[in-house]
Short mmCIF file of C-alpha atoms in Angstrom, two decimals:
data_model
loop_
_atom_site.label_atom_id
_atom_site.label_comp_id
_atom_site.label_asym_id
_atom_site.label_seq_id
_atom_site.Cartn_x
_atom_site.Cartn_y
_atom_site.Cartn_z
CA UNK A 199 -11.38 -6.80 -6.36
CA UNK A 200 -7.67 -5.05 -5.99
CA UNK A 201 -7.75 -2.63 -3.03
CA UNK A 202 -4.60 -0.02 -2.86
CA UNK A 203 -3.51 0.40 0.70
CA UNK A 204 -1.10 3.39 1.05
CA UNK A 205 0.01 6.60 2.98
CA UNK A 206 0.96 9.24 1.17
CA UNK A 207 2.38 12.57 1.85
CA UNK A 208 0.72 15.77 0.39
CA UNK A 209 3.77 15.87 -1.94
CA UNK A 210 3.38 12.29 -3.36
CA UNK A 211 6.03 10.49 -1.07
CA UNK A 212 5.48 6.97 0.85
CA UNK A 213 8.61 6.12 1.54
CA UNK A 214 12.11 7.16 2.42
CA UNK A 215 15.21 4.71 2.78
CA UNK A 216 12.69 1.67 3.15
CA UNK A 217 10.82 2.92 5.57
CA UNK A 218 7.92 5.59 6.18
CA UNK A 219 8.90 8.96 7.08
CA UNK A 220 6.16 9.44 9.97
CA UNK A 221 4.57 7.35 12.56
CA UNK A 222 0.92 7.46 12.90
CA UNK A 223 -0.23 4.11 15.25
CA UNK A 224 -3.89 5.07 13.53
CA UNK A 225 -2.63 4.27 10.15
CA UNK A 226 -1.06 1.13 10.89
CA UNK A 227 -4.39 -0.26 13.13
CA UNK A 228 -6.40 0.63 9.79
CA UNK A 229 -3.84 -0.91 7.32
CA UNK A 230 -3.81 -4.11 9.69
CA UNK A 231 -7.64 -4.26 9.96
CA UNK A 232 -7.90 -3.62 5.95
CA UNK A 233 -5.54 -6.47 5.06
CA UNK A 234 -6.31 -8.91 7.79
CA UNK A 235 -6.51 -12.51 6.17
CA UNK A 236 -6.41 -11.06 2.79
CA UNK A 237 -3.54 -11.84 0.32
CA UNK A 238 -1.40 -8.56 0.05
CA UNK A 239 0.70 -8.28 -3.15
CA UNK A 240 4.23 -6.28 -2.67
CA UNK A 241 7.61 -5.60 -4.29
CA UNK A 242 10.40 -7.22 -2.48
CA UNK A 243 11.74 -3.72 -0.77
CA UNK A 244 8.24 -3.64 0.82
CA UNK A 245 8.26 -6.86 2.34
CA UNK A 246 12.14 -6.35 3.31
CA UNK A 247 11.36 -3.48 5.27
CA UNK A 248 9.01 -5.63 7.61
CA UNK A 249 10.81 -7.03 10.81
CA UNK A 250 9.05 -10.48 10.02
CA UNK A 251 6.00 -11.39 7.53
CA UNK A 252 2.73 -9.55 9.29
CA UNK A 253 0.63 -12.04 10.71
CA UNK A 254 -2.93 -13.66 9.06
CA UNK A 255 -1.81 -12.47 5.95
CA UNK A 256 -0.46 -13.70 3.21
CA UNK A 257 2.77 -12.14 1.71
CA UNK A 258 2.70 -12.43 -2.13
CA UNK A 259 6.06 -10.65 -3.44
CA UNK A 260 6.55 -9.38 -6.74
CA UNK A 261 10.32 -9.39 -8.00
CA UNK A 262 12.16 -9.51 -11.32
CA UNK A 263 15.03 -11.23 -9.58
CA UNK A 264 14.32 -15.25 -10.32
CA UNK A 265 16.85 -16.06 -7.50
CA UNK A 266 15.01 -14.19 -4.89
CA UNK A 267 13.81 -15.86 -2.18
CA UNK A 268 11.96 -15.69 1.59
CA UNK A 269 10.65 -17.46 4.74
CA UNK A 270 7.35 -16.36 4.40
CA UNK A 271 7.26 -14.86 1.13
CA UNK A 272 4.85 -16.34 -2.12
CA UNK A 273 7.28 -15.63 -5.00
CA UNK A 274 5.60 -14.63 -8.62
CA UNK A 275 7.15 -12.88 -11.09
CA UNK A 276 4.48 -10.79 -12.89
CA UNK A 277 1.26 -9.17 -12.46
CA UNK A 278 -0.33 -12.07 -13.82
CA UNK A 279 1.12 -14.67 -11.81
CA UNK A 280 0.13 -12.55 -8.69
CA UNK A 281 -3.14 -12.24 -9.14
CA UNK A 282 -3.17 -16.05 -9.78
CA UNK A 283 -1.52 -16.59 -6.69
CA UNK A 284 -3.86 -14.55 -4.94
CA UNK A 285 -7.06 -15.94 -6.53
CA UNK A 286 -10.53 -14.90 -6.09
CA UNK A 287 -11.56 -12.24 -3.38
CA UNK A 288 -10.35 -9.08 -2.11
CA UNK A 289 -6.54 -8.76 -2.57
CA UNK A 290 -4.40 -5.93 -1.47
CA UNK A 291 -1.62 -4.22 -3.24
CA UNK A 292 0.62 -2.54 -0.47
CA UNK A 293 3.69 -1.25 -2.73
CA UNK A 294 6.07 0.20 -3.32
CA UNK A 295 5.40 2.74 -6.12
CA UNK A 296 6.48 0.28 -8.71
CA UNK A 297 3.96 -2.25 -7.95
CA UNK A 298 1.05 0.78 -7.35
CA UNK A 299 2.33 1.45 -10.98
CA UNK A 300 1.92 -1.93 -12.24
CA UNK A 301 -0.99 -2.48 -11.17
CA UNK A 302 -3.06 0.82 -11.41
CA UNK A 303 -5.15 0.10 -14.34
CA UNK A 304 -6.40 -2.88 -12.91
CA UNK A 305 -7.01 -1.07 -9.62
CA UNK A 306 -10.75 -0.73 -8.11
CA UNK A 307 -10.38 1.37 -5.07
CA UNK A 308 -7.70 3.15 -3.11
CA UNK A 309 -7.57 3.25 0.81
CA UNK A 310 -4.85 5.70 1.46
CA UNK A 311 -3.72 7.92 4.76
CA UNK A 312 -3.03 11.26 3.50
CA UNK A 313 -0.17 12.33 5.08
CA UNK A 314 -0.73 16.26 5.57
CA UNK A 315 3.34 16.65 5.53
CA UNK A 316 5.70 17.38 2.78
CA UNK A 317 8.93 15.09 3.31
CA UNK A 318 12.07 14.44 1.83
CA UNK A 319 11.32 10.69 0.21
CA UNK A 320 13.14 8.48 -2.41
CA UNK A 321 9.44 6.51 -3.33
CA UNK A 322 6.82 8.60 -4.78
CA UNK A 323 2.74 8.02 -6.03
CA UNK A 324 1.81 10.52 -7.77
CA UNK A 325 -2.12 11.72 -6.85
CA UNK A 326 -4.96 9.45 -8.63
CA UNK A 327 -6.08 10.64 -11.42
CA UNK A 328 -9.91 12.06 -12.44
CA UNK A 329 -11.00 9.12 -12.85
CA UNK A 330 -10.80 8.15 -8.83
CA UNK A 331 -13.95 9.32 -6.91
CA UNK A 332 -13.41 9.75 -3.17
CA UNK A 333 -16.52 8.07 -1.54
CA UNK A 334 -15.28 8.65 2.07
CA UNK A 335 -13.03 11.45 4.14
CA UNK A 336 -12.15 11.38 7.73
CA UNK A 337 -10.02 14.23 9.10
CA UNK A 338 -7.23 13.99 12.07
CA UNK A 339 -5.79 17.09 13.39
CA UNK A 340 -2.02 17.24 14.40
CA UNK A 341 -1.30 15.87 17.61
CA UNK A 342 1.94 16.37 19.36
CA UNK A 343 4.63 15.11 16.62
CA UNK A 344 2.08 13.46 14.21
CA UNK A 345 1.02 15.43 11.53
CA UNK A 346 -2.62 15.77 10.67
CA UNK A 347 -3.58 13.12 8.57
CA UNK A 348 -6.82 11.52 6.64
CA UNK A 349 -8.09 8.65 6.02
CA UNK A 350 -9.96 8.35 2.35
CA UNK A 351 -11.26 6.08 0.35
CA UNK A 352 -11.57 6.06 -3.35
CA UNK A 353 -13.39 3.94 -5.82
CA UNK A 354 -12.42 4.20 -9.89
CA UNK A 355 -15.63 6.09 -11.89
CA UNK A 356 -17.84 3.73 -13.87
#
């Protein structure tokens, strides 16, 4: 099964200058409870923007640069070889927008933060499509400097 992980703003944006434009502690507990000891596939600007690899996980990085390499970072070089790489079992795609791209028709469910914000952002996801039906909603209000946000889950229609 491939699992999206993602926050995204209302206006399609997950990412400005490497790095999310909000900080919601709730988001990242989820994300790290979702992926935990699951391979997570990732373009290289992804896993550059972590401080270090993320801990029981493993770090499977997409690139079109054959030269590219990282302490901690599984190296493939197309969808393909990641998902042999990964092998059998849950795996998690956790970006950018090129990898969500690359991998979206293979996709089986989607758990994404919506972000109820409209930022400026240089990585965009555009919404899922009709084919994506949300089978679960949970609602945060704004509190303090965090937006309001939700948490949602989506599985692709048979």
């Amino acid at each position: 099964m491939i699992t999206f992980h993602l926050a995204r703003a209302d206006n399609g944006v997950i990412g400005v200058d490497g790095d999310l434009p909000w900080r919601l502690p709730a988001d990242l507990r989820r994300f790290k409870a979702q992926t935990m000891g699951k391979p997570m596939v990732m373009g290289r600007k992804t896993f550059e923007s972590f401080p270090s690899p993320l801990p029981g996980r493993r770090h499977i990085v997409l690139t079109r640069d054959p030269h590219w390499h990282a302490d901690g970072a599984e190296v493939v070089h197309s969808v393909e070889q990641a998902l042999a790489t990964a092998g059998d079992g849950e795996i998690a795609v956790i970006g950018g927008a090129e990898i969500f791209a690359l991998f979206l028709d293979r996709a089986d469910r989607v758990e994404l933060t919506e972000v109820h914000v409209s930022p400026k952002g240089d990585a965009i996801v555009p919404a899922f499509g009709p084919e994506w039906q949300e089978i679960a909603r949970e609602d945060h209000p704004t509190e303090g400097e965090r937006p309001a946000y939700s948490f949602v889950t989506l599985t692709r229609s048979p």
